[in-house]
Short mmCIF file of C-alpha atoms in Angstrom, two decimals:
data_model
loop_
_atom_site.label_atom_id
_atom_site.label_comp_id
_atom_site.label_asym_id
_atom_site.label_seq_id
_atom_site.Cartn_x
_atom_site.Cartn_y
_atom_site.Cartn_z
CA ASN O 1 85.31 92.94 102.45
CA ALA O 2 87.72 93.51 105.34
CA GLY O 3 90.62 91.45 103.91
CA VAL O 4 92.93 89.98 106.56
CA THR O 5 92.21 91.07 110.12
CA GLN O 6 94.62 90.51 112.98
CA THR O 7 93.98 91.07 116.65
CA PRO O 8 95.38 92.44 118.86
CA LYS O 9 97.56 95.13 117.28
CA PHE O 10 99.83 95.40 120.32
CA ARG O 11 100.45 93.17 123.30
CA ILE O 12 102.91 92.98 126.18
CA LEU O 13 103.36 89.56 127.75
CA LYS O 14 105.33 88.47 130.76
CA ILE O 15 107.76 85.58 130.44
CA GLY O 16 105.89 82.30 130.76
CA GLN O 17 102.47 83.67 129.86
CA SER O 18 100.47 82.33 126.93
CA MET O 19 98.32 84.05 124.35
CA THR O 20 96.57 83.54 121.03
CA LEU O 21 97.02 85.86 118.08
CA GLN O 22 93.87 85.92 116.01
CA CYS O 23 93.76 86.05 112.22
CA ALA O 24 90.65 86.05 110.07
CA GLN O 25 90.14 86.53 106.34
CA ASP O 26 86.92 87.00 104.41
CA MET O 27 88.22 86.35 100.90
CA ASN O 28 87.68 82.56 100.94
CA HIS O 29 91.42 82.01 100.54
CA ASN O 30 92.86 78.52 100.80
CA TYR O 31 96.36 79.45 101.90
CA MET O 32 97.05 81.15 105.21
CA TYR O 33 100.43 81.96 106.73
CA TRP O 34 101.99 83.25 109.91
CA TYR O 35 105.27 85.17 109.67
CA ARG O 36 107.36 86.90 112.27
CA GLN O 37 109.53 89.90 111.52
CA ASP O 38 112.24 90.93 113.93
CA PRO O 39 113.43 94.57 113.83
CA GLY O 40 115.21 95.36 110.58
CA MET O 41 114.91 91.79 109.41
CA GLY O 42 112.99 89.75 106.88
CA LEU O 43 109.89 87.60 107.12
CA LYS O 44 110.32 84.20 108.73
CA LEU O 45 107.59 81.64 108.22
CA ILE O 46 106.26 80.10 111.42
CA TYR O 47 103.36 77.94 110.20
CA TYR O 48 101.16 77.76 107.15
CA SER O 49 97.96 76.08 106.04
CA VAL O 50 96.77 75.10 102.57
CA GLY O 51 93.18 74.56 103.69
CA ALA O 52 90.90 73.85 106.62
CA GLY O 53 92.21 70.99 108.73
CA ILE O 54 95.71 71.11 107.19
CA THR O 55 98.69 72.85 108.78
CA ASP O 56 102.43 72.55 108.34
CA LYS O 57 105.57 73.92 109.95
CA GLY O 58 107.61 76.71 108.48
CA GLU O 59 111.22 77.56 109.32
CA VAL O 60 110.70 78.78 112.94
CA PRO O 61 107.80 76.78 114.48
CA ASN O 62 109.26 76.13 117.93
CA GLY O 63 107.23 77.72 120.72
CA TYR O 64 104.12 78.14 118.56
CA ASN O 65 101.05 76.17 117.62
CA VAL O 66 98.28 76.72 115.08
CA SER O 67 94.94 75.30 114.10
CA ARG O 68 92.75 75.72 111.02
CA SER O 69 89.27 74.52 111.84
CA THR O 70 87.61 76.86 109.33
CA THR O 71 88.64 78.45 106.04
CA GLU O 72 88.39 81.91 107.58
CA ASP O 73 90.38 81.61 110.81
CA PHE O 74 94.01 80.75 111.51
CA PRO O 75 94.94 81.50 115.15
CA LEU O 76 98.54 81.35 116.36
CA ARG O 77 99.10 80.15 119.91
CA LEU O 78 102.16 81.10 121.97
CA GLU O 79 102.78 78.86 124.97
CA LEU O 80 105.26 79.90 127.68
CA ALA O 81 106.27 83.19 126.10
CA ALA O 82 110.00 83.96 125.95
CA PRO O 83 111.86 87.25 125.22
CA SER O 84 113.04 85.70 121.93
CA GLN O 85 109.43 85.81 120.75
CA THR O 86 109.38 89.60 120.85
CA SER O 87 108.59 90.47 117.25
CA VAL O 88 105.98 91.73 114.83
CA TYR O 89 103.70 88.94 113.67
CA PHE O 90 102.00 89.05 110.28
CA CYS O 91 99.23 86.82 109.08
CA ALA O 92 98.70 86.48 105.33
CA SER O 93 96.32 84.66 103.00
CA SER O 94 96.01 83.87 99.30
CA TYR O 95 94.21 81.71 96.80
CA ARG O 96 95.85 78.38 96.04
CA THR O 97 95.53 78.65 92.29
CA GLY O 98 93.85 80.61 89.56
CA GLY O 99 94.53 83.96 87.99
CA ASN O 100 95.08 85.85 91.22
CA THR O 101 97.38 84.27 93.77
CA GLU O 102 98.38 87.53 95.47
CA ALA O 103 99.07 87.16 99.20
CA PHE O 104 97.34 89.76 101.37
CA PHE O 105 98.80 90.66 104.75
CA GLY O 106 97.11 91.70 107.95
CA GLN O 107 98.25 94.89 109.69
CA GLY O 108 100.47 92.97 112.09
CA THR O 109 100.62 92.32 115.82
CA ARG O 110 103.50 93.88 117.74
CA LEU O 111 104.34 91.56 120.62
CA THR O 112 106.76 92.36 123.43
CA VAL O 113 107.74 89.71 125.99
CA VAL O 114 109.25 91.10 129.20
CA GLY U 1 111.83 73.07 99.51
CA GLU U 2 112.19 76.41 97.80
CA ASN U 3 115.03 78.76 98.75
CA VAL U 4 115.08 82.40 97.61
CA GLU U 5 118.18 84.56 97.80
CA GLN U 6 117.96 88.34 97.40
CA HIS U 7 120.64 90.95 96.72
CA PRO U 8 121.64 93.54 97.70
CA SER U 9 120.50 93.81 101.30
CA THR U 10 120.74 97.60 101.16
CA LEU U 11 120.69 99.95 98.20
CA SER U 12 121.07 103.70 98.13
CA VAL U 13 120.32 105.66 94.96
CA GLN U 14 119.85 109.31 94.12
CA GLU U 15 116.42 110.54 93.19
CA GLY U 16 115.84 110.03 89.49
CA ASP U 17 118.28 107.14 89.18
CA SER U 18 117.28 103.53 88.59
CA ALA U 19 117.35 100.73 91.16
CA VAL U 20 117.69 97.02 90.51
CA ILE U 21 117.10 94.24 93.01
CA LYS U 22 117.91 90.66 92.12
CA CYS U 23 116.62 87.32 93.35
CA THR U 24 117.45 83.71 92.62
CA TYR U 25 115.30 80.70 93.43
CA SER U 26 116.15 77.05 93.77
CA ASP U 27 113.01 75.14 92.73
CA SER U 28 112.72 75.13 88.95
CA ALA U 29 109.02 74.18 89.31
CA SER U 30 108.10 77.52 90.95
CA ASN U 31 105.73 79.43 88.68
CA TYR U 32 104.71 82.63 90.49
CA PHE U 33 107.07 85.40 91.57
CA PRO U 34 105.63 88.38 93.44
CA TRP U 35 107.40 91.48 94.74
CA TYR U 36 106.28 93.18 97.93
CA LYS U 37 107.01 96.67 99.25
CA GLN U 38 107.01 97.32 102.99
CA GLU U 39 107.07 100.89 104.18
CA LEU U 40 108.25 101.61 107.70
CA GLY U 41 105.78 100.31 110.27
CA LYS U 42 103.40 99.02 107.62
CA ARG U 43 102.43 95.63 106.25
CA PRO U 44 104.01 94.24 103.06
CA GLN U 45 101.95 94.99 99.96
CA LEU U 46 102.18 93.53 96.48
CA ILE U 47 103.59 95.92 93.88
CA ILE U 48 104.09 93.63 90.90
CA ASP U 49 104.21 89.94 90.09
CA ILE U 50 105.19 87.70 87.21
CA ARG U 51 104.33 84.16 86.18
CA SER U 52 106.67 81.63 84.66
CA ASN U 53 105.10 81.88 81.20
CA VAL U 54 106.13 85.54 80.92
CA GLY U 55 109.64 86.98 80.62
CA GLU U 56 108.92 90.59 81.53
CA LYS U 57 106.15 92.68 83.00
CA LYS U 58 105.97 96.43 83.40
CA ASP U 59 103.75 98.75 85.41
CA GLN U 60 104.64 102.42 85.01
CA ARG U 61 108.06 102.90 86.66
CA ILE U 62 108.29 99.33 87.90
CA ALA U 63 109.27 96.29 85.88
CA VAL U 64 110.09 92.69 86.66
CA THR U 65 112.11 90.31 84.51
CA LEU U 66 112.31 86.55 84.79
CA ASN U 67 114.99 84.20 83.48
CA LYS U 68 113.67 80.67 84.05
CA THR U 69 116.81 79.00 82.72
CA ALA U 70 119.03 80.77 85.22
CA LYS U 71 116.32 80.85 87.90
CA HIS U 72 116.73 84.59 88.32
CA PHE U 73 114.17 87.37 88.58
CA SER U 74 114.75 91.06 89.10
CA LEU U 75 112.86 94.20 90.07
CA HIS U 76 113.67 97.39 88.19
CA ILE U 77 112.53 100.79 89.41
CA THR U 78 113.18 103.72 87.09
CA GLU U 79 113.13 107.44 87.91
CA THR U 80 113.21 106.71 91.62
CA GLN U 81 111.39 109.03 94.00
CA PRO U 82 111.70 109.51 97.78
CA GLU U 83 108.44 107.60 98.28
CA ASP U 84 110.11 104.53 96.76
CA SER U 85 112.21 104.29 99.94
CA ALA U 86 111.11 101.06 101.65
CA VAL U 87 112.06 97.42 102.10
CA TYR U 88 111.37 95.25 99.07
CA PHE U 89 110.85 91.48 99.25
CA CYS U 90 110.84 88.99 96.42
CA ALA U 91 109.08 85.63 96.75
CA ALA U 92 108.46 82.43 94.85
CA ILE U 93 105.89 79.63 94.93
CA LEU U 94 104.51 76.77 92.88
CA THR U 95 100.79 77.56 92.90
CA GLY U 96 98.09 74.91 93.06
CA THR U 97 100.10 72.63 95.33
CA ALA U 98 100.83 72.31 99.03
CA SER U 99 104.00 74.40 98.65
CA LYS U 100 104.42 77.63 100.58
CA LEU U 101 105.24 81.21 99.61
CA THR U 102 108.96 81.64 100.25
CA PHE U 103 110.37 85.16 100.68
CA GLY U 104 113.82 86.55 100.08
CA THR U 105 115.59 88.33 102.92
CA GLY U 106 114.64 91.81 101.74
CA THR U 107 116.36 94.88 100.29
CA ARG U 108 116.27 98.21 102.05
CA LEU U 109 116.10 100.89 99.34
CA GLN U 110 116.96 104.45 100.26
CA VAL U 111 116.30 107.17 97.70
CA THR U 112 118.25 110.30 98.52
CA LEU U 113 117.55 113.82 97.30
#
């Protein structure tokens, strides 16, 4: 049971490049989330999903896209990277209901756009 | 949607003292309130949580209280230790629906010797 796995751990992008941050969980969780955390700041929700085939915008979705074709995977796509997207990105997952709705986080992806 | 406010943003206490962090939420339907601790350079990890059918929960030096009427919940850390230094986030959600986990803005706790 690996939990929530994010890849890569670090990445440097040039302005205008694109990339996909990968997130996979093996706990059969319904909910999955993508957050970004700027230095010294809180967690801002980018996108979330309540199940396969269902995604919704969070508070800072501009410049990002997601898909949820399977329960396990929730990739985050950055198109035309900008310096403002320099941040640490966390993926998280949880059960939708039941006795244990704890959200588990991946180890994070540190992205720098130069 | 849900909105969670958290105070204070920074808190400095001496080792052995108690620390209290407070959160308010806006959606009276929310029924699950977790607290996360994030050490420097690490991922957030759950330290304690409480559901709306409970008023208080304790786990060793950590306790959480919930006032549903006032829509307040608080984290209490007693006998603080240097390893308690971290950023703490509160959150709220209505489970079993399409709602999302909403976090507070975080509290940076510094425990000084």
